[in-house]
Short mmCIF file of C-alpha atoms and ligand atoms in Angstrom, two decimals:
data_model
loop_
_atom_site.label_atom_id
_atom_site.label_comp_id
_atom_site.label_asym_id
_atom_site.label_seq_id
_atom_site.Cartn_x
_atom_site.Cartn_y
_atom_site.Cartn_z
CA UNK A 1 -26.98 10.54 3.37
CA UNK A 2 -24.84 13.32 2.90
CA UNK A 3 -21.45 13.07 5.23
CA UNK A 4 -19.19 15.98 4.21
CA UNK A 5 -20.42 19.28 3.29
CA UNK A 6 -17.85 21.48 1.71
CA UNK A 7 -20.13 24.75 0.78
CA UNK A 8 -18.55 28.06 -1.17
CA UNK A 9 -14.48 27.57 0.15
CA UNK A 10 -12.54 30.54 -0.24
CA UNK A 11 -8.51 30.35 0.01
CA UNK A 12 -5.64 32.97 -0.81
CA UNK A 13 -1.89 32.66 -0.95
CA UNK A 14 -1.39 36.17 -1.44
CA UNK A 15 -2.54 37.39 -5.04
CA UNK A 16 -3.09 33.70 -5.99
CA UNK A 17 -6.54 31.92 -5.33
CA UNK A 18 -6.03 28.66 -4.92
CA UNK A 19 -9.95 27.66 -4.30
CA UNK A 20 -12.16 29.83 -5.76
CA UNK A 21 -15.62 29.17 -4.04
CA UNK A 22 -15.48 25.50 -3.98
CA UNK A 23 -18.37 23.64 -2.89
CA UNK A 24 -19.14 19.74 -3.34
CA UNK A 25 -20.64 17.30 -1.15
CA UNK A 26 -19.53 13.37 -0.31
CA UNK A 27 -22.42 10.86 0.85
CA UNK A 28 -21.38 8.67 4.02
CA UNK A 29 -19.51 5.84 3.15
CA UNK A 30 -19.07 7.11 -0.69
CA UNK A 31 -15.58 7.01 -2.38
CA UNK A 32 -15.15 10.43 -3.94
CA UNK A 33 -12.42 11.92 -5.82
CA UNK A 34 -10.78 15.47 -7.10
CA UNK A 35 -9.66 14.74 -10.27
CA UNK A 36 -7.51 18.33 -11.12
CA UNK A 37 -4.28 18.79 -13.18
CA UNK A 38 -1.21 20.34 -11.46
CA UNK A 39 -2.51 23.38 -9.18
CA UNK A 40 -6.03 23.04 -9.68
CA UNK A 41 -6.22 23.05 -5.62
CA UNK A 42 -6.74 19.44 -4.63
CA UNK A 43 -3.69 19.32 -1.52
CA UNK A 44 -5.67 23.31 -0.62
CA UNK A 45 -8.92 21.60 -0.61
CA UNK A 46 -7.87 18.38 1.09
CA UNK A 47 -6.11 20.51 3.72
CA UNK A 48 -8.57 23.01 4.01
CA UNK A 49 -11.32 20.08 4.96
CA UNK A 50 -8.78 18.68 7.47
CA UNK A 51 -8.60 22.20 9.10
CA UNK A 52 -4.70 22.70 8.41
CA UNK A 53 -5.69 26.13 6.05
CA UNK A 54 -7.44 28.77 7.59
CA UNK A 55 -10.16 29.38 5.19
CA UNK A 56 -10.96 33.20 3.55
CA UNK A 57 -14.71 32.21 3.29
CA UNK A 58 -16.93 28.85 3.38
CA UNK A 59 -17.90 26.04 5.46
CA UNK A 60 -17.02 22.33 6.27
CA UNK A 61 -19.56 20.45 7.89
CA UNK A 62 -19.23 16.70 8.80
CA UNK A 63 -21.86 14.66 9.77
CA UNK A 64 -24.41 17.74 10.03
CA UNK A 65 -22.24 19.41 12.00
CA UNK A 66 -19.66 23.03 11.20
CA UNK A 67 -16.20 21.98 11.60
CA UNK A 68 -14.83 25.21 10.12
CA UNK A 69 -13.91 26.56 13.43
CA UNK A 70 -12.78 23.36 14.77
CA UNK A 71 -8.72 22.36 15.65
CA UNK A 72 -7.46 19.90 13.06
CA UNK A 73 -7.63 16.80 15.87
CA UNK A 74 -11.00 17.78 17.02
CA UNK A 75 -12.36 16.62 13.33
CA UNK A 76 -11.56 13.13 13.80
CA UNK A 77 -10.42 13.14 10.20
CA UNK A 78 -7.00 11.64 8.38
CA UNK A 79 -4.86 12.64 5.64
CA UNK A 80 -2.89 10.17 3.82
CA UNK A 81 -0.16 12.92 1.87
CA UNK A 82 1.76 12.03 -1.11
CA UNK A 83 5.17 11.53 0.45
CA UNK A 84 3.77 9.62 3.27
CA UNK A 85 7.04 10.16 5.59
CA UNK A 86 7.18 7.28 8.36
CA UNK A 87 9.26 7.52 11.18
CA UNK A 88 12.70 5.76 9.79
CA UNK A 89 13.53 4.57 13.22
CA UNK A 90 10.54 2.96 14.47
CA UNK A 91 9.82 -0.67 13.38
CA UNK A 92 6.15 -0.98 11.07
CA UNK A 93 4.83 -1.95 14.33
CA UNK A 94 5.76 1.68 16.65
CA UNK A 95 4.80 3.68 13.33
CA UNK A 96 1.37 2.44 13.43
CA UNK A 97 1.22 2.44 16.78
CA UNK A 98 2.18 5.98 16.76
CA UNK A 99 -1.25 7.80 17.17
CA UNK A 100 -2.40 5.29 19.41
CA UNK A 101 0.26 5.98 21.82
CA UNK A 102 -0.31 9.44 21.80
CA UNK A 103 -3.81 8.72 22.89
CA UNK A 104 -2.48 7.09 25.81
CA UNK A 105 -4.25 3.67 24.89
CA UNK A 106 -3.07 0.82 27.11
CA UNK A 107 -0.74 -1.31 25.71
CA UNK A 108 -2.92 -4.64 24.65
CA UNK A 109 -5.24 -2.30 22.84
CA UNK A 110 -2.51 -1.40 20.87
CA UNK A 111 -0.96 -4.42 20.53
CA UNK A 112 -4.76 -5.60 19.39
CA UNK A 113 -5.78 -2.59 17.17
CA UNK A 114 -2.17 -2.78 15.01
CA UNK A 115 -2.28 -6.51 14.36
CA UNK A 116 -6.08 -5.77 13.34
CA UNK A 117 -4.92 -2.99 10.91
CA UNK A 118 -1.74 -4.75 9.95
CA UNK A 119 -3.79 -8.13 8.88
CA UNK A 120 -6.11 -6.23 6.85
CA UNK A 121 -3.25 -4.46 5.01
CA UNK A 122 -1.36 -7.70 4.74
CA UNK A 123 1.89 -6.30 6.02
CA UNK A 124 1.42 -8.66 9.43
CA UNK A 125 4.94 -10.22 8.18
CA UNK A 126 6.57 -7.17 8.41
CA UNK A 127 5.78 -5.22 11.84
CA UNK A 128 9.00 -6.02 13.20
CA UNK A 129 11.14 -3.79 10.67
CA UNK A 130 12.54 -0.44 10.46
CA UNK A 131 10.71 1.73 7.07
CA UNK A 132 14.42 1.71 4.71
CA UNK A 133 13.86 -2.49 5.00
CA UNK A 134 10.10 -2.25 3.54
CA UNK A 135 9.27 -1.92 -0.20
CA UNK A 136 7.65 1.13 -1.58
CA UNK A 137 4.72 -0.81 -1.42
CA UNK A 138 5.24 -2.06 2.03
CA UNK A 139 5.88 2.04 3.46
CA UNK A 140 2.68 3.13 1.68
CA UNK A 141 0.85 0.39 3.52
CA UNK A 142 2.48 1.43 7.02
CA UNK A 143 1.23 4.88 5.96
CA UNK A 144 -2.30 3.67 5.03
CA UNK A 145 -2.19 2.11 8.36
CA UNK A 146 -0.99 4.44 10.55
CA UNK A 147 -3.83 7.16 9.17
CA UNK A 148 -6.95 4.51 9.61
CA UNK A 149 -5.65 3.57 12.67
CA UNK A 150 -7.64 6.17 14.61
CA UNK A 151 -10.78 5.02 12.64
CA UNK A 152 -11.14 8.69 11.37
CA UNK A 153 -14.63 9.47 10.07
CA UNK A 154 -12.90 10.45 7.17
CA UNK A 155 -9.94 9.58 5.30
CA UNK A 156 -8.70 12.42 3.38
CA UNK A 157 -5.51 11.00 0.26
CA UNK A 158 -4.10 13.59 -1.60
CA UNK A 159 -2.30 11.51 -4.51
CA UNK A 160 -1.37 8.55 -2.63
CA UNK A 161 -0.10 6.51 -5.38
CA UNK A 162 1.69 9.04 -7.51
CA UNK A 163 5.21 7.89 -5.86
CA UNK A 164 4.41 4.26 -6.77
CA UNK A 165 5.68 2.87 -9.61
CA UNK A 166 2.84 1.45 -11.92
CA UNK A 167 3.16 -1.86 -11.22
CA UNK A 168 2.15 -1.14 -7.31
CA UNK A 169 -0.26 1.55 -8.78
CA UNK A 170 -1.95 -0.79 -9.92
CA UNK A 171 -2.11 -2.96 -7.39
CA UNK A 172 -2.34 -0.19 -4.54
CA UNK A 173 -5.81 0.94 -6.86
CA UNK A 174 -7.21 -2.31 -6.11
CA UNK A 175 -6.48 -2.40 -2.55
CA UNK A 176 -7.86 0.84 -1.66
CA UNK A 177 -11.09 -0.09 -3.59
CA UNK A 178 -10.87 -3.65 -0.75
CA UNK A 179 -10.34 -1.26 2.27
CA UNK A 180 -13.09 0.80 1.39
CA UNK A 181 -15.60 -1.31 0.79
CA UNK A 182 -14.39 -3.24 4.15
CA UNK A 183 -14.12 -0.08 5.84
CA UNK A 184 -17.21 1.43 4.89
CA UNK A 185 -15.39 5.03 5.55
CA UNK A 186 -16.08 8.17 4.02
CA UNK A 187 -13.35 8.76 1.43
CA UNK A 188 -11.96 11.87 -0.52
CA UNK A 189 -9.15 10.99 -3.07
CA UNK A 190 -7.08 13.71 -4.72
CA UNK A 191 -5.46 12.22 -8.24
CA UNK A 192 -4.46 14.26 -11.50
CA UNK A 193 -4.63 10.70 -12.97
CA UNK A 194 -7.73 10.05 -14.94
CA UNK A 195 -7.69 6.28 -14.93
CA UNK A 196 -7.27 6.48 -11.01
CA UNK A 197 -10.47 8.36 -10.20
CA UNK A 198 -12.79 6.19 -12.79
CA UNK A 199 -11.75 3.36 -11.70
CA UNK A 200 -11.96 4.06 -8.15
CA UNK A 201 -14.75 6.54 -7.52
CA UNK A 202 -18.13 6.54 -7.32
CA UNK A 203 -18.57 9.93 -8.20
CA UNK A 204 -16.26 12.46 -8.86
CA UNK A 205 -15.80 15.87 -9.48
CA UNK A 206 -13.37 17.67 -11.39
CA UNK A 207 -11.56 20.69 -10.29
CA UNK A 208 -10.06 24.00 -12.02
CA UNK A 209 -8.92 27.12 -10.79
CA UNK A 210 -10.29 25.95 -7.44
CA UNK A 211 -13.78 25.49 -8.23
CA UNK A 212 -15.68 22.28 -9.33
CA UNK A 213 -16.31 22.06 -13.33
CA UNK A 214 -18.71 18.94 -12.87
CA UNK A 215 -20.09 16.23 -10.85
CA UNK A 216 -21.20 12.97 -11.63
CA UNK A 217 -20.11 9.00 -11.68
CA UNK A 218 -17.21 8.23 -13.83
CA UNK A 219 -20.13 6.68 -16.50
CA UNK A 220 -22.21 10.36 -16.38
CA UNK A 221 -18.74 12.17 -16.70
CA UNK A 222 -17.57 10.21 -19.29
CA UNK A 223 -20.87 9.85 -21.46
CA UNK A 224 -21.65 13.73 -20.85
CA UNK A 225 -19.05 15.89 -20.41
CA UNK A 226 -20.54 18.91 -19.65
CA UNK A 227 -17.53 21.20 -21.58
CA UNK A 228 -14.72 20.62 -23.51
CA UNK A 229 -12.18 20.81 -20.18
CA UNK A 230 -14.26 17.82 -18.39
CA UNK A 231 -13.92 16.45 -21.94
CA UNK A 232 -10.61 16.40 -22.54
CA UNK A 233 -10.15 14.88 -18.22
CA UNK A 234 -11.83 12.21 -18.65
CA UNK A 235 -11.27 9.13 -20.77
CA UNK A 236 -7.64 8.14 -22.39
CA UNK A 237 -6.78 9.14 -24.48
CA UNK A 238 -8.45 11.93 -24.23
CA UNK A 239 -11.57 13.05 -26.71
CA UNK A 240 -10.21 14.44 -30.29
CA UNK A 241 -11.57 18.37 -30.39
CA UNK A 242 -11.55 19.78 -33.56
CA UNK A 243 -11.93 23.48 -34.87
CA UNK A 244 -15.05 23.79 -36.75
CA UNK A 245 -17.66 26.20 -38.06
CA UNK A 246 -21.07 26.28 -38.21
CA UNK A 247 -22.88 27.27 -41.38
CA UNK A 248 -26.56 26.87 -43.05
CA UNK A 249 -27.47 25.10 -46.03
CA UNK A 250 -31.05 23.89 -47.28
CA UNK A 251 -31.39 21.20 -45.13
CA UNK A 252 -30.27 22.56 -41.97
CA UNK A 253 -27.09 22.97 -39.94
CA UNK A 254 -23.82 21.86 -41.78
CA UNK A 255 -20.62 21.27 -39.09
CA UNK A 256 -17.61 22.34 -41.58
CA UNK A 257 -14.41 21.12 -40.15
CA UNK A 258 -11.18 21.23 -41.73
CA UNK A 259 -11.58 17.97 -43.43
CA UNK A 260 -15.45 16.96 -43.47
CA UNK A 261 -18.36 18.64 -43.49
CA UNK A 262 -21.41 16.97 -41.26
CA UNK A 263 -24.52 17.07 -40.71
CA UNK A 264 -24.89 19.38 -37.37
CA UNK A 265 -29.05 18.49 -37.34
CA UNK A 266 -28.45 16.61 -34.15
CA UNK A 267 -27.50 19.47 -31.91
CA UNK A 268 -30.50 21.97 -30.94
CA UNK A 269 -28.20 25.07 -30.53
CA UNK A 270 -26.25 24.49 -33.91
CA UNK A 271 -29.76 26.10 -35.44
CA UNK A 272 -28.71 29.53 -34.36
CA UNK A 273 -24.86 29.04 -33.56
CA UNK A 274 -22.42 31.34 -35.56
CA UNK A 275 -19.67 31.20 -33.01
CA UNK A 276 -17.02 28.99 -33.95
CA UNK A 277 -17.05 25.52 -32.27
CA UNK A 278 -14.86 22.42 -31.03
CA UNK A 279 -16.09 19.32 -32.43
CA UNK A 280 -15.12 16.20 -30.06
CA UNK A 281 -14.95 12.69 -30.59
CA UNK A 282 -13.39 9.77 -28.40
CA UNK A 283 -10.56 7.74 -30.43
CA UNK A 284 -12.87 4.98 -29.80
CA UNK A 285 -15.91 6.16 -31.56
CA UNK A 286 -13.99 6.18 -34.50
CA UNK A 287 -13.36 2.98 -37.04
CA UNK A 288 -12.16 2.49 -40.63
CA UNK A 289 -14.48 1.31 -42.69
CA UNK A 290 -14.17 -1.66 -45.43
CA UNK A 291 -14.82 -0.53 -49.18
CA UNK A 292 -17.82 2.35 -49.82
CA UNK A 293 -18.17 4.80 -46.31
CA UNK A 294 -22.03 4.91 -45.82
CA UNK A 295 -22.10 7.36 -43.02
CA UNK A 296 -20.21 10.42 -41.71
CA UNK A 297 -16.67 10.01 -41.82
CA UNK A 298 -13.71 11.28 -43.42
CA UNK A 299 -10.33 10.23 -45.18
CA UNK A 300 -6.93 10.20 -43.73
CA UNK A 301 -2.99 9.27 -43.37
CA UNK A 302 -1.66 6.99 -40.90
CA UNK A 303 0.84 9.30 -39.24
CA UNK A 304 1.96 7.22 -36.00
CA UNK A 305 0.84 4.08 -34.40
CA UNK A 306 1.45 3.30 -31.03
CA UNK A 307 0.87 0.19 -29.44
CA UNK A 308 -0.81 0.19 -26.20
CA UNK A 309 -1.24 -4.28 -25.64
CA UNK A 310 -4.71 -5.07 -26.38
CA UNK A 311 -5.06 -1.46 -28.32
CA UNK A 312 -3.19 0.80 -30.13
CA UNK A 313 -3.33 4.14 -30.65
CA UNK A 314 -3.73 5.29 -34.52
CA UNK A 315 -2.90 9.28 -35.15
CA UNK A 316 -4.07 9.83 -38.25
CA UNK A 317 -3.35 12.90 -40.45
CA UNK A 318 -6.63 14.61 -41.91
CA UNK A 319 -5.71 17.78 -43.69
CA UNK A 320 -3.99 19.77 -41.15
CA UNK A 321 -5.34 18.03 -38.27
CA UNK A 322 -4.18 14.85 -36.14
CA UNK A 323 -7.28 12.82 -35.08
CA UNK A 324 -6.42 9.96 -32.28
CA UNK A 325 -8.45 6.36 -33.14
CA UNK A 326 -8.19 3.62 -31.01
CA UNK A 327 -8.36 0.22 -32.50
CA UNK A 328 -8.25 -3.34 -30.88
CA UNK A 329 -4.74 -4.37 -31.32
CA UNK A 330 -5.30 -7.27 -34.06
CA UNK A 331 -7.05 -5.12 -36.25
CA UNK A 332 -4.64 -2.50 -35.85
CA UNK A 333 -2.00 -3.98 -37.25
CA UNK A 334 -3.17 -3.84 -40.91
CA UNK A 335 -2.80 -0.24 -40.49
CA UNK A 336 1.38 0.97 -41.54
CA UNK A 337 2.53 4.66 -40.94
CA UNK A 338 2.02 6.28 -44.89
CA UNK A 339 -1.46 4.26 -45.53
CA UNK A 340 -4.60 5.93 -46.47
CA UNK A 341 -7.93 5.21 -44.54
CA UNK A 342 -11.24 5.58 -44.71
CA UNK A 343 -12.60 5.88 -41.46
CA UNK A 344 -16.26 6.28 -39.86
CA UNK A 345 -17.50 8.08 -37.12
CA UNK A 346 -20.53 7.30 -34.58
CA UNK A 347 -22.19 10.69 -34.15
CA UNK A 348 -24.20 9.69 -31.14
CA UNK A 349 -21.53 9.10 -29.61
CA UNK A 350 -19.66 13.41 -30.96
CA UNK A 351 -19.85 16.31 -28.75
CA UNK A 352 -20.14 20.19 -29.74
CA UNK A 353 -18.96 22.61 -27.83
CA UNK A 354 -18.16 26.48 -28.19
CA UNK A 355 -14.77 27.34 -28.43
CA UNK A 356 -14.24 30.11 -26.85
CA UNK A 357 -15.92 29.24 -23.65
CA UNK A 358 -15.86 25.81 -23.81
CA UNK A 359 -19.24 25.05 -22.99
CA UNK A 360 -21.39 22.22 -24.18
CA UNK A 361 -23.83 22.85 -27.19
CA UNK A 362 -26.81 20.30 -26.66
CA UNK A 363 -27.56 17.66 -28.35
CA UNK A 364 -31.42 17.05 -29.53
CA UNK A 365 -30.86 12.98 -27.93
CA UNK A 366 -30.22 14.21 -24.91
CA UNK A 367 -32.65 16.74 -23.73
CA UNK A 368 -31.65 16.58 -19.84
CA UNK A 369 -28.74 18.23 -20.70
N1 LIG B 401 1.38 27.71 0.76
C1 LIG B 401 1.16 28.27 -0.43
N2 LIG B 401 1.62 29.51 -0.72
C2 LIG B 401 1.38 30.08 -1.92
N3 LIG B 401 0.68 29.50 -2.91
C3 LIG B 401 0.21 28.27 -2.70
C4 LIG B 401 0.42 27.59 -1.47
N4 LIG B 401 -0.19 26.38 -1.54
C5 LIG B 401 -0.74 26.32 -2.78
N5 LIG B 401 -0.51 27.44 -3.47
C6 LIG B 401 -0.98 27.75 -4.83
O1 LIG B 401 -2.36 27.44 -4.89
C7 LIG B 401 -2.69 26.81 -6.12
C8 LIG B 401 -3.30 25.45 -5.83
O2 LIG B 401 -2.30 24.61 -5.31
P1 LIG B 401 -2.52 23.12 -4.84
O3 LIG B 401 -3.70 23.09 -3.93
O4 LIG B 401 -1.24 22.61 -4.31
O5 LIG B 401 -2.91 22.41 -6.22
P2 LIG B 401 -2.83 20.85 -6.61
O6 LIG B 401 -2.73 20.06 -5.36
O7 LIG B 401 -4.11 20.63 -7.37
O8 LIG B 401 -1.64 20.71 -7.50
C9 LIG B 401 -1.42 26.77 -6.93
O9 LIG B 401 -1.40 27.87 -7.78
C10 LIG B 401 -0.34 26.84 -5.89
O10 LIG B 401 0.83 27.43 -6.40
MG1 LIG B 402 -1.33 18.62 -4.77
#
């Protein structure tokens, strides 16, 4: 069941649009995010659902019902903002209490309602202390607190854990996964972070120049990226696109890019293609190959290796190009900056796009797309 409806959002700062006719829709109880670099328009659109932008064009609707025209308190939504600013001289336990308060709620049901929210954000030990004597951790949890407190209908977090350090990142991932599963609330998370929104979403959509590029799960986005921005989004680090042409021989297609030629047979548009193109490949559908290469592949330099832990990260030099490769970490370290190899790629697993647009060239596997 559909719970949020955001349908065709206009907003303008002046001469700069910051959403651009976004629409996307949240089921009840789903765990959405906004993944968007740096001024896509994920704090507009966040804001613009909570009612705190007036909106050019568009509609919210909640629930089946238009909350465009509706005051920010009459949504019964809550915004968790990246600098989550608690009053410094109210103990944990007044700073959740806050909103409660200013319902006018009699004191036990306060008293009951924050050592409910407080247990099940395990920061019970400390209500009795002022925000400057809590960890980062600690705050973000008063903050988390203080916004469910009011059981919104929906919690609205606009980078929540990009003041964390990654330590408590990666914890703080984990818990909100707990609380919204236990919650069973309607969530929309706002994250320029990759790795937060496919771990943590169950579908996502990713924004540019205030509209929505694609929707899917994390799996859909990540198997199918429907152009070469999505692409590069999703999955670290991100997919290897490289300048290529498309020519004809005898057999059919040929994919000529600056250090291989392949067979381009596999996509259905190469047939007719003469634009150029932007072949992409994940680092991890790429492997070196021991003695004679069988398939497609190509030879290269070892230009940098960074280790990661359990992998490292292999840039290797192919003509003019760098090409990332991703290799467990024990069988990475055979490889030394200077070497040559001979490495193999899984074309199943390529992309084609054009490059001037961007868009995805279909493949002939994959004939939903
Ligand atoms: N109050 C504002 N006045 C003018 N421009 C704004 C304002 N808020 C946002 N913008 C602009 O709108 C665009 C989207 O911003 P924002 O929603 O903050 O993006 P994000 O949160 O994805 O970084 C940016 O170009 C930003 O500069
Ligand atoms: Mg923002």
């Amino acid at each position: 069941m559909t719970a949020l409806e955001v349908e065709g959002i206009v907003k303008r700062f002046g001469d700069v649009t910051a959403l651009d006719g976004l629409s996307f829709e949240a089921g009840a109880g789903e765990f959405f995010c906004l993944l968007g670099p740096s001024a896509a328009g994920k704090t507009t659109a966040l804001r613009a659902i909570a009612g705190l932008e007036r909106l050019d064009a568009g509609r919210v609707r909640f629930g089946g019902r238009d909350v465009t025209d509706d005051p920010v308190q009459g949504r019964g939504f809550a915004m968790i903002f990246q600098t989550f600013a608690l009053y410094p001289h109210l103990t944990a336990f007044e700073n959740l209490a806050y909103p409660l308060r200013e319902e006018k709620r009699p004191a036990d049901e306060v008293a009951r309602r924050v050592d409910e929210i407080a247990e099940m954000l395990r920061i019970s030990h400390a209500l009795g202390r002022k925000p400057n004597t809590l960890s980062g951790g600690e705050q973000q949890r008063v903050a988390i607190g203080r916004a469910l407190i009011r059981r919104p209908g929906l919690l609205l977090l606009d980078e929540p854990l990009t003041n964390l350090d990654a330590k408590l990142r990666h914890d703080t991932r984990a818990e909100f996964k707990r609380l919204h599963r236990e919650l069973g609330m309607t969530m929309v998370y706002a994250t320029p972070d990759q790795l937060e929104a496919l771990t943590m979403a169950e579908r996502l959509a990713v924004l540019r120049d205030g509209r929505i590029v694609q929707t899917g799960t994390p799996e859909e986005l990540y198997a199918t990226p429907g152009d070469s921005f999505v692409a590069t989004m999703v999955g670290a680090p991100p997919m290897n696109l490289i300048p290529g042409e498309i020519s004809r021989n005898g057999s059919g297609p040929v994919l000529s890019l600056p250090f291989a030629e392949l067979d381009a047979g596999r996509w259905r548009g190469a047939a007719t293609a003469t634009e150029p193109v932007l072949f992409g490949i994940r680092p991890h559908d790429i492997a070196p190959v021991n003695g004679e290469r069988r398939g497609p592949g190509f030879s290269a330099t070892v230009h940098l290796t960074e280790p990661l832990g359990d992998v490292t990260v292999i840039d290797l030099q192919a003509s003019d190009s760098l090409v990332k490769m991703v290799l467990p970490e024990h069988e990475a370290l055979a490889y030394r900056v200077g070497d040559k190899v001979d490495v193999e790629i899984s074309m199943e697993d390529t992309h084609l796009f054009f490059r001037e647009t961007g868009v995805l060239i279909p493949s002939v596997e994959r004939p939903d797309q």
